[in-house]
Coordinates of C-alpha atoms and ligand atoms in Angstrom, one line a residue:
M1 CA -122.8 -114.5 -45.7
Q2 CA -123.9 -114.6 -48.7
L3 CA -127.8 -113.9 -49.6
V4 CA -130.6 -116.9 -50.4
F5 CA -130.4 -115.9 -53.8
E6 CA -126.3 -116.2 -54.3
L7 CA -126.9 -119.6 -52.6
S8 CA -129.9 -120.6 -55.5
R9 CA -128.7 -123.6 -58.2
P10 CA -130.9 -123.5 -60.8
G11 CA -132.7 -126.6 -60.6
R12 CA -132.3 -127.7 -57.6
R13 CA -135.3 -128.1 -55.7
G14 CA -136.8 -129.0 -51.5
V15 CA -139.2 -130.5 -52.7
K16 CA -141.4 -133.3 -54.4
W17 CA -145.6 -131.9 -56.1
P18 CA -146.9 -135.5 -56.4
S19 CA -148.4 -135.4 -60.0
C20 CA -151.3 -133.8 -61.7
D21 CA -154.1 -135.3 -60.3
V22 CA -157.0 -133.3 -62.5
P23 CA -157.3 -132.8 -65.6
R24 CA -154.8 -130.4 -67.3
E25 CA -156.1 -126.8 -68.9
E26 CA -154.6 -124.3 -70.5
P27 CA -154.2 -121.3 -67.6
Q28 CA -155.2 -119.1 -70.7
R29 CA -158.8 -120.5 -70.4
L30 CA -159.0 -120.0 -67.1
I31 CA -157.4 -116.8 -66.4
P32 CA -157.8 -113.8 -69.2
R33 CA -154.0 -113.8 -70.4
R34 CA -153.1 -110.2 -69.3
H35 CA -153.5 -110.9 -66.0
L36 CA -150.9 -114.3 -66.3
A37 CA -146.6 -114.2 -65.6
S38 CA -144.6 -114.4 -68.6
G39 CA -143.0 -116.7 -67.0
P40 CA -142.3 -118.5 -63.3
P41 CA -140.8 -115.5 -60.2
P42 CA -137.4 -115.7 -60.3
L43 CA -137.0 -117.6 -57.2
P44 CA -133.4 -118.9 -55.3
E45 CA -133.4 -122.5 -55.7
L46 CA -132.4 -124.7 -53.0
V47 CA -132.0 -128.2 -51.2
E48 CA -133.4 -128.1 -48.3
P49 CA -130.8 -128.2 -46.0
D50 CA -129.6 -124.7 -47.8
V51 CA -132.5 -123.0 -47.2
V52 CA -132.1 -124.1 -43.4
R53 CA -128.4 -123.4 -42.7
H54 CA -128.9 -119.9 -43.9
Y55 CA -131.5 -119.0 -41.9
V56 CA -130.7 -120.2 -39.3
N57 CA -127.3 -119.1 -39.3
L58 CA -128.9 -115.6 -40.0
S59 CA -130.9 -115.8 -36.9
T60 CA -127.9 -115.7 -34.8
Q61 CA -126.2 -112.6 -36.6
N62 CA -129.3 -110.7 -34.7
M63 CA -128.7 -108.9 -31.6
S64 CA -132.2 -109.1 -28.7
V65 CA -133.3 -109.3 -25.7
D66 CA -133.1 -112.6 -25.7
T67 CA -129.6 -112.7 -26.5
H68 CA -127.5 -109.3 -25.3
T69 CA -128.1 -106.4 -23.6
Y70 CA -129.5 -103.9 -25.0
P71 CA -129.9 -100.2 -23.5
L72 CA -131.6 -98.3 -26.9
G73 CA -133.0 -95.0 -24.7
S74 CA -136.6 -94.3 -25.6
C75 CA -137.0 -98.0 -26.5
T76 CA -137.2 -100.1 -23.6
M77 CA -136.1 -102.8 -24.4
K78 CA -136.6 -104.3 -21.0
Y79 CA -136.7 -108.1 -21.4
N80 CA -140.3 -109.8 -22.5
P81 CA -141.1 -112.7 -20.6
K82 CA -141.7 -116.0 -22.1
R83 CA -144.8 -116.9 -20.7
N84 CA -146.7 -113.8 -21.9
D85 CA -145.9 -115.2 -25.3
A86 CA -147.7 -118.4 -23.9
W87 CA -150.6 -117.2 -23.2
A88 CA -150.9 -114.7 -26.6
S89 CA -150.3 -118.3 -28.6
L90 CA -153.7 -120.0 -26.3
P91 CA -155.9 -121.2 -29.3
G92 CA -158.7 -118.4 -27.8
F93 CA -156.3 -115.1 -28.5
A94 CA -154.5 -116.7 -31.6
Q95 CA -156.7 -118.3 -33.9
V96 CA -159.8 -116.5 -33.2
H97 CA -161.7 -114.9 -37.2
P98 CA -162.4 -111.6 -37.0
Y99 CA -166.0 -111.6 -38.3
Q100 CA -166.5 -114.5 -35.6
P101 CA -169.5 -113.7 -33.5
E102 CA -169.3 -112.0 -30.5
H103 CA -170.6 -114.7 -28.2
S104 CA -168.1 -117.5 -29.3
I105 CA -165.2 -114.9 -28.4
Q106 CA -166.3 -113.1 -24.8
G107 CA -163.3 -114.1 -23.2
L108 CA -161.2 -112.2 -25.5
L109 CA -163.6 -109.4 -25.2
Q110 CA -163.9 -109.9 -21.6
L111 CA -160.1 -109.6 -21.8
L112 CA -159.6 -106.0 -24.1
Y113 CA -163.0 -104.2 -21.9
E114 CA -160.8 -105.4 -18.2
L115 CA -157.3 -103.7 -20.4
Q116 CA -158.9 -100.1 -21.2
E117 CA -160.4 -100.2 -17.6
Y118 CA -156.8 -100.3 -16.7
L119 CA -154.8 -98.0 -18.3
A120 CA -157.3 -95.9 -18.0
E121 CA -156.3 -96.4 -14.0
I122 CA -152.5 -96.1 -15.6
G123 CA -153.2 -93.5 -17.4
G124 CA -155.7 -91.6 -14.8
L125 CA -157.9 -90.9 -17.4
D126 CA -161.8 -91.7 -18.3
A127 CA -161.9 -94.0 -22.0
V128 CA -159.0 -95.8 -23.2
S129 CA -159.6 -96.8 -27.7
L130 CA -157.0 -100.2 -27.8
Q131 CA -157.2 -99.6 -31.9
P132 CA -154.1 -97.7 -32.9
A133 CA -151.2 -101.0 -34.3
A134 CA -148.0 -98.7 -32.9
G135 CA -147.3 -95.6 -30.4
A136 CA -146.8 -93.0 -33.8
Q137 CA -150.5 -94.3 -34.2
G138 CA -151.9 -93.0 -31.4
E139 CA -150.6 -89.9 -31.3
L140 CA -151.9 -89.7 -34.8
T141 CA -155.2 -91.1 -33.4
A142 CA -155.5 -88.8 -30.0
L143 CA -154.0 -85.7 -32.7
L144 CA -157.7 -86.3 -35.2
V145 CA -160.0 -86.6 -31.8
A146 CA -158.5 -83.1 -31.3
A147 CA -159.0 -82.4 -34.2
A148 CA -162.4 -83.5 -33.8
W149 CA -163.1 -81.7 -30.8
F150 CA -162.2 -78.6 -32.0
R151 CA -164.3 -78.6 -34.4
D152 CA -167.1 -78.9 -32.3
H153 CA -166.0 -76.5 -29.9
Q154 CA -165.3 -74.1 -33.0
R155 CA -167.9 -71.3 -31.8
E156 CA -166.4 -71.1 -28.4
L157 CA -162.9 -72.0 -29.5
G158 CA -162.4 -70.6 -32.9
P159 CA -160.0 -71.9 -35.3
R160 CA -157.2 -74.7 -33.9
S161 CA -154.7 -74.4 -36.3
K162 CA -151.2 -75.4 -34.5
V163 CA -149.5 -77.9 -31.9
L164 CA -146.7 -77.3 -30.1
I165 CA -143.9 -79.2 -29.6
P166 CA -140.3 -79.1 -27.5
D167 CA -137.1 -79.5 -29.6
S168 CA -136.3 -82.9 -26.9
A169 CA -140.1 -84.4 -28.7
H170 CA -139.3 -87.8 -30.3
G171 CA -139.7 -87.7 -34.2
T172 CA -143.3 -88.9 -34.1
N173 CA -144.7 -86.4 -32.6
P174 CA -144.0 -83.3 -35.6
A175 CA -144.8 -86.2 -38.2
S176 CA -147.9 -86.9 -36.1
A177 CA -148.9 -83.4 -35.8
A178 CA -148.8 -82.8 -39.6
M179 CA -150.2 -85.8 -40.9
A180 CA -153.6 -84.8 -38.9
G181 CA -153.4 -81.6 -40.5
F182 CA -152.1 -78.6 -37.1
R183 CA -148.9 -77.2 -38.0
A184 CA -146.2 -78.2 -35.3
V185 CA -144.5 -75.5 -33.9
T186 CA -141.4 -76.1 -31.9
I187 CA -140.6 -74.5 -28.5
R188 CA -137.2 -74.5 -26.7
S189 CA -135.3 -76.7 -24.1
N190 CA -134.4 -74.3 -21.0
S191 CA -130.3 -74.7 -19.7
R192 CA -131.5 -77.7 -17.1
G193 CA -133.1 -79.8 -20.5
L194 CA -137.1 -79.1 -19.4
V195 CA -139.2 -77.0 -21.2
D196 CA -139.0 -73.4 -22.1
L197 CA -141.5 -71.1 -20.5
E198 CA -141.0 -68.0 -21.8
D199 CA -141.0 -69.5 -25.3
L200 CA -144.3 -71.6 -24.7
Q201 CA -146.1 -68.0 -22.9
Q202 CA -144.8 -66.8 -26.2
K203 CA -146.0 -69.0 -28.1
L204 CA -149.0 -70.0 -26.5
D205 CA -152.2 -68.3 -28.7
D206 CA -155.4 -69.1 -29.1
Q207 CA -154.3 -70.7 -32.5
V208 CA -153.4 -73.3 -29.7
A209 CA -154.6 -76.7 -30.5
V210 CA -152.0 -78.8 -28.2
F211 CA -149.3 -79.7 -26.7
M212 CA -147.4 -82.8 -26.9
I213 CA -145.4 -83.0 -24.1
T214 CA -143.5 -86.6 -23.1
N215 CA -143.0 -87.1 -19.3
P216 CA -140.5 -88.1 -18.2
N217 CA -138.4 -85.9 -21.1
T218 CA -136.3 -87.5 -23.9
L219 CA -133.2 -86.1 -21.6
G220 CA -134.8 -89.0 -18.9
L221 CA -135.8 -85.7 -16.5
F222 CA -139.2 -85.3 -15.4
E223 CA -140.9 -82.1 -15.8
T224 CA -140.9 -81.0 -12.3
Q225 CA -143.2 -77.4 -13.9
I226 CA -146.1 -80.0 -15.8
K227 CA -148.6 -77.8 -13.7
Q228 CA -147.8 -75.0 -14.6
I229 CA -147.5 -75.9 -17.9
A230 CA -150.7 -77.9 -18.4
D231 CA -153.0 -75.0 -16.5
M232 CA -150.6 -72.0 -19.1
V233 CA -152.0 -74.9 -22.0
H234 CA -155.8 -74.8 -20.4
Q235 CA -156.5 -71.5 -19.8
R236 CA -156.1 -70.8 -23.9
G237 CA -158.3 -73.0 -24.6
G238 CA -155.8 -76.1 -25.7
L239 CA -154.9 -79.9 -24.9
L240 CA -152.2 -81.5 -22.9
Y241 CA -151.2 -84.5 -24.9
L242 CA -149.3 -87.2 -23.6
D243 CA -146.5 -88.9 -24.8
G244 CA -146.1 -91.4 -22.6
A245 CA -144.0 -94.5 -24.4
N246 CA -141.9 -94.0 -21.6
M247 CA -145.0 -95.0 -18.8
N248 CA -141.7 -97.2 -17.6
A249 CA -140.4 -94.2 -15.3
I250 CA -143.6 -93.4 -13.0
L251 CA -145.9 -96.9 -13.3
G252 CA -147.9 -96.0 -10.5
I253 CA -146.2 -93.0 -9.1
T254 CA -147.6 -90.7 -10.9
R255 CA -150.7 -90.5 -13.4
P256 CA -150.5 -88.3 -16.4
G257 CA -154.7 -87.2 -15.5
D258 CA -152.9 -86.4 -12.4
F259 CA -150.9 -83.9 -13.9
G260 CA -152.6 -82.6 -15.9
A261 CA -152.8 -84.9 -19.7
D262 CA -155.9 -84.8 -21.6
M263 CA -155.1 -87.4 -23.8
M264 CA -152.1 -89.5 -24.0
H265 CA -151.2 -92.6 -26.0
F266 CA -149.3 -96.2 -24.1
N267 CA -147.0 -97.7 -26.4
P268 CA -147.6 -101.6 -24.5
H269 CA -144.1 -103.0 -26.5
K270 CA -142.2 -101.0 -24.5
T271 CA -143.5 -100.5 -21.2
F272 CA -145.6 -103.6 -20.6
S273 CA -142.3 -105.6 -22.1
G274 CA -144.2 -107.2 -25.6
P275 CA -141.4 -108.0 -28.4
H276 CA -140.7 -104.8 -30.7
G277 CA -138.4 -103.8 -33.4
A278 CA -138.5 -107.1 -35.8
G279 CA -139.6 -108.9 -33.2
G280 CA -143.6 -108.6 -33.2
P281 CA -145.7 -105.7 -34.3
G282 CA -146.0 -102.7 -31.5
A283 CA -149.7 -100.8 -30.1
G284 CA -150.8 -98.3 -29.3
P285 CA -153.2 -97.4 -27.5
I286 CA -154.6 -94.0 -27.0
A287 CA -156.7 -92.5 -23.2
V288 CA -158.1 -89.3 -22.5
R289 CA -160.7 -87.6 -20.3
K290 CA -164.6 -87.9 -20.9
H291 CA -165.5 -85.1 -22.7
L292 CA -163.0 -86.8 -26.1
A293 CA -164.7 -90.2 -25.1
P294 CA -167.2 -90.0 -27.8
Y295 CA -164.7 -89.6 -30.5
L296 CA -163.1 -92.2 -30.0
P297 CA -162.0 -94.8 -33.1
V298 CA -164.7 -97.9 -33.5
P299 CA -165.6 -100.1 -32.4
V300 CA -164.5 -99.8 -27.8
V301 CA -165.0 -102.6 -25.6
V302 CA -168.0 -102.0 -24.3
R303 CA -169.4 -104.0 -20.6
T304 CA -173.4 -104.5 -21.5
P305 CA -175.9 -104.4 -17.2
E306 CA -176.2 -108.8 -17.5
G307 CA -172.1 -108.5 -17.7
R308 CA -171.6 -109.4 -21.7
Y309 CA -169.4 -108.2 -23.9
R310 CA -169.8 -106.2 -27.2
L311 CA -167.4 -104.3 -30.0
D312 CA -169.5 -101.2 -30.1
Y313 CA -169.8 -99.7 -33.8
Q314 CA -172.2 -97.5 -33.1
R315 CA -170.9 -94.1 -31.6
P316 CA -171.8 -91.5 -34.4
Q317 CA -168.7 -88.9 -33.1
S318 CA -166.1 -91.3 -33.9
I319 CA -163.5 -90.3 -35.8
G320 CA -163.8 -93.6 -37.6
Q321 CA -161.1 -96.7 -37.5
V322 CA -158.1 -96.5 -37.6
R323 CA -157.0 -100.5 -37.9
S324 CA -158.7 -102.8 -39.5
F325 CA -161.0 -105.3 -36.8
F326 CA -160.4 -104.7 -33.3
G327 CA -155.7 -103.6 -33.0
N328 CA -153.0 -106.2 -32.8
V329 CA -154.3 -108.6 -29.7
G330 CA -150.9 -109.8 -29.8
V331 CA -149.1 -107.4 -28.4
L332 CA -153.0 -106.8 -26.1
V333 CA -153.0 -110.3 -24.8
R334 CA -148.9 -109.5 -23.4
A335 CA -149.6 -106.3 -22.0
Y336 CA -152.5 -107.6 -20.0
A337 CA -150.1 -110.9 -18.5
Y338 CA -148.5 -107.9 -18.2
I339 CA -150.1 -106.1 -16.3
R340 CA -151.8 -108.6 -13.8
T341 CA -149.0 -110.1 -13.8
H342 CA -147.3 -107.2 -11.9
G343 CA -150.4 -106.4 -9.9
P344 CA -150.6 -102.7 -8.6
E345 CA -147.4 -102.8 -6.4
G346 CA -145.8 -104.6 -9.1
L347 CA -146.2 -101.9 -11.0
R348 CA -144.7 -99.2 -9.2
R349 CA -141.9 -102.0 -8.4
V350 CA -141.1 -102.1 -11.9
S351 CA -140.7 -98.5 -12.2
E352 CA -138.4 -97.7 -9.5
D353 CA -136.3 -100.6 -10.5
A354 CA -136.0 -99.2 -14.2
V355 CA -135.7 -95.5 -12.5
L356 CA -132.5 -97.2 -10.6
N357 CA -131.2 -99.2 -12.7
A358 CA -130.3 -95.9 -14.9
N359 CA -129.6 -93.9 -12.3
Y360 CA -126.9 -96.6 -11.2
L361 CA -125.3 -96.5 -14.4
L362 CA -125.1 -93.3 -14.3
S363 CA -122.7 -92.8 -11.4
L364 CA -120.6 -94.6 -13.4
V365 CA -121.1 -93.5 -17.1
K366 CA -120.9 -90.1 -16.1
H367 CA -117.2 -90.1 -14.5
F368 CA -115.6 -90.8 -18.4
L369 CA -118.4 -89.6 -20.3
P370 CA -120.1 -86.4 -19.2
V371 CA -124.0 -86.2 -19.0
P372 CA -124.9 -82.8 -18.9
Y373 CA -128.6 -83.4 -17.7
G374 CA -127.5 -85.2 -14.8
P375 CA -127.1 -85.8 -11.6
R376 CA -129.7 -87.7 -11.6
C377 CA -132.2 -89.2 -14.2
M378 CA -136.0 -91.2 -14.3
H379 CA -135.6 -94.1 -17.3
E380 CA -132.8 -93.4 -19.0
F381 CA -130.2 -90.6 -19.9
V382 CA -128.2 -89.2 -22.2
A383 CA -124.0 -89.0 -21.8
T384 CA -121.8 -86.9 -24.2
A385 CA -119.1 -87.8 -26.6
Q386 CA -118.6 -84.1 -27.3
K387 CA -115.7 -83.7 -25.8
L388 CA -113.7 -87.0 -26.9
K389 CA -114.2 -86.1 -30.5
Q390 CA -113.4 -82.7 -29.6
E391 CA -109.8 -84.0 -28.1
R392 CA -109.1 -87.9 -29.9
G393 CA -111.6 -87.8 -33.0
I394 CA -113.9 -90.4 -31.3
S395 CA -117.4 -90.5 -32.1
A396 CA -121.4 -91.9 -30.3
M397 CA -121.2 -93.8 -33.6
D398 CA -117.4 -94.9 -33.1
L399 CA -118.6 -96.1 -29.5
A400 CA -121.7 -97.5 -30.0
K401 CA -120.0 -99.5 -33.0
R402 CA -117.2 -100.5 -31.0
L403 CA -119.7 -102.1 -28.1
L404 CA -121.2 -104.1 -30.5
D405 CA -117.7 -106.3 -30.7
F406 CA -117.8 -106.4 -27.0
G407 CA -121.6 -108.3 -26.8
F408 CA -123.9 -104.7 -26.3
H409 CA -126.1 -103.7 -28.1
A410 CA -124.9 -99.6 -29.2
P411 CA -127.7 -97.0 -27.1
T412 CA -129.3 -94.3 -28.7
V413 CA -127.1 -92.1 -30.0
Y414 CA -127.4 -88.7 -31.7
F415 CA -130.9 -88.2 -30.4
P416 CA -132.1 -86.1 -28.9
I417 CA -130.6 -83.6 -30.8
T418 CA -130.4 -81.5 -28.3
V419 CA -127.1 -83.2 -26.7
R420 CA -123.7 -83.0 -29.0
E421 CA -122.8 -86.2 -29.6
S422 CA -125.7 -88.0 -27.5
M423 CA -125.1 -91.0 -26.3
M424 CA -129.2 -92.3 -24.3
I425 CA -128.4 -95.5 -22.0
E426 CA -131.7 -96.6 -21.2
P427 CA -131.4 -100.4 -19.4
T428 CA -134.5 -100.7 -17.6
E429 CA -135.0 -102.7 -14.2
T430 CA -134.7 -106.1 -16.4
E431 CA -130.0 -106.3 -16.2
S432 CA -128.8 -107.2 -13.1
K433 CA -126.5 -105.3 -11.5
E434 CA -123.4 -108.0 -12.8
S435 CA -124.6 -107.0 -16.2
L436 CA -125.2 -102.7 -15.9
D437 CA -120.9 -102.8 -14.1
A438 CA -120.6 -105.1 -17.4
L439 CA -122.0 -102.7 -19.8
A440 CA -120.5 -99.3 -18.1
Q441 CA -116.8 -100.8 -17.6
V442 CA -116.6 -102.3 -21.1
L443 CA -117.5 -98.6 -22.3
F444 CA -114.6 -97.6 -20.4
R445 CA -112.6 -99.1 -21.9
I446 CA -113.2 -98.4 -25.5
T447 CA -113.0 -94.8 -24.6
E448 CA -108.7 -95.3 -23.8
E449 CA -108.9 -97.4 -27.6
A450 CA -107.0 -96.4 -30.1
P451 CA -109.4 -93.6 -32.1
E452 CA -108.6 -95.8 -35.9
L453 CA -109.2 -98.9 -33.7
L454 CA -113.2 -97.1 -33.2
H455 CA -113.1 -95.4 -36.6
E456 CA -113.1 -98.9 -38.0
A457 CA -115.7 -101.2 -35.0
P458 CA -117.4 -103.5 -35.0
H459 CA -114.5 -106.3 -36.0
S460 CA -117.1 -109.0 -35.2
I461 CA -119.6 -109.0 -37.3
W462 CA -120.8 -109.8 -40.8
I463 CA -122.4 -105.5 -41.1
S464 CA -119.9 -103.1 -40.0
R465 CA -120.8 -100.6 -41.5
P466 CA -124.0 -99.6 -43.9
D467 CA -124.6 -96.9 -45.3
E468 CA -127.4 -95.2 -43.2
V469 CA -128.4 -91.6 -44.8
R470 CA -129.2 -94.0 -48.6
A471 CA -130.4 -96.6 -46.5
A472 CA -133.5 -94.0 -45.6
R473 CA -134.0 -92.8 -48.3
R474 CA -133.2 -94.7 -50.8
P475 CA -134.1 -98.3 -48.8
V476 CA -134.0 -101.6 -51.3
L477 CA -136.5 -104.2 -49.8
K478 CA -136.2 -106.0 -52.6
W479 CA -133.9 -109.1 -54.8
T480 CA -134.1 -107.8 -57.8
P481 CA -131.1 -109.2 -60.2
E482 CA -130.7 -105.1 -61.8
E483 CA -130.2 -104.6 -57.8
A484 CA -127.9 -106.7 -57.4
A485 CA -125.9 -105.6 -60.5
R486 CA -125.3 -101.9 -59.3
Ligands
PLP501 C1 -140.7 -95.1 -29.0 C2 -141.9 -94.1 -29.0 C3 -142.6 -92.7 -29.7 C4 -143.2 -94.5 -31.5 O1 -144.0 -95.5 -30.2 P1 -144.0 -96.6 -31.8 O2 -145.2 -97.5 -31.5 O3 -142.2 -95.9 -32.2 O4 -144.5 -95.5 -33.0 C5 -143.5 -91.9 -29.6 N1 -142.4 -91.1 -28.2 C6 -141.8 -91.6 -28.0 C7 -140.4 -90.8 -26.5 C8 -141.4 -93.0 -28.3 O5 -140.1 -93.6 -27.5

């Protein structure tokens, strides 16, 4: 497929401008010369049908939850109900101006207030901030809250410089710890894929501020020792942080606050069905225990005794603002709609079905792709292509790429790094038994194919094997004639 710049022909136009009906001025008279461009910008020149066809054709090259099964582990790519989009698009939510007076946005503020309450209840914690704009920013925000709390309690607790993180954690955890000014220290996993308590015991000293844990962890296992871990951390004066991106397995079944977490973030764009990836901005609300609440970012949505809703900026201990205004409202409205649609029983059912689907798929897949930390899982599981790689030279990447030819989005591969040739598969509760059967069948069929066919897959899509390392290290996000000539 050609780039829109390659379709450009000098002089082609898609619009007709009306002739100028005000006196013309020399631009230099209005704008200082040094601010003037030297010529027109190098924009593509096309007629309207070319533009429309180009972008419509491009859009059909995408894989999405609306078009394909999308078992991307740790990302919870569940179906995004369309009515949530419709509600988020209501003018009272979508057209609000951030400087509008509070009395004119009482409905929106009530929704945000109630969402804070629901998330506190789901997390088993006391206070919520809806501000952070993504899971990773939620992690950073919560760690800044922790840092502020330790700063105020230095006399009793001493200086705290470390954040402990299991080796199976999402990469954002150590990154957030470093950004918040802590040193990230890795805790090993044991042979069962759970936190190695001996390693934790050794590294848990009085320099530790926070232990960040993901539960269920990224291997799809529930950390059954979580209560003991929480006690160990608390005895040392540390805080337990729960990475709640993967709440999809435990909604209404257990609550982080009940198993000892002091703070957590949610990923509404995963658990509560907001679109993500290129589909829309996410959010990363955080929930904390009462003693940490004064440090939450401003504004917090509060309810007055008269039953009005306000944005409270008067919180002297707050770490400040981490995002403009009141957060990514669109995805928060969708999360609210999702939670209200399901209700408490329904949310529990979501998690039960997500776990059931993942276990069903695991039971099919393990016969040809071993699952080292089976035999059961929570919302996802990690299979390995290591044997296939050793015996036939077929890698996890080959399998992932070949799946695209059969109309399935690839699972997450090479994460977590604790499993070689890993394929992290998360079907979610919104896939039917038929689509799970089809996915398992295709995966099996692929493992039997000729290695040469797999090394060159995918064969059916425009872009097959981009240089991912170069794309990450030297991203080219803008077309220029110089880049095009490279
Ligand atoms: C997705 C995810 C994150 C980061 O969330 P973003 O919204 O992508 O920033 C953090 N931890 C885990 C376990 C995740 O799956």
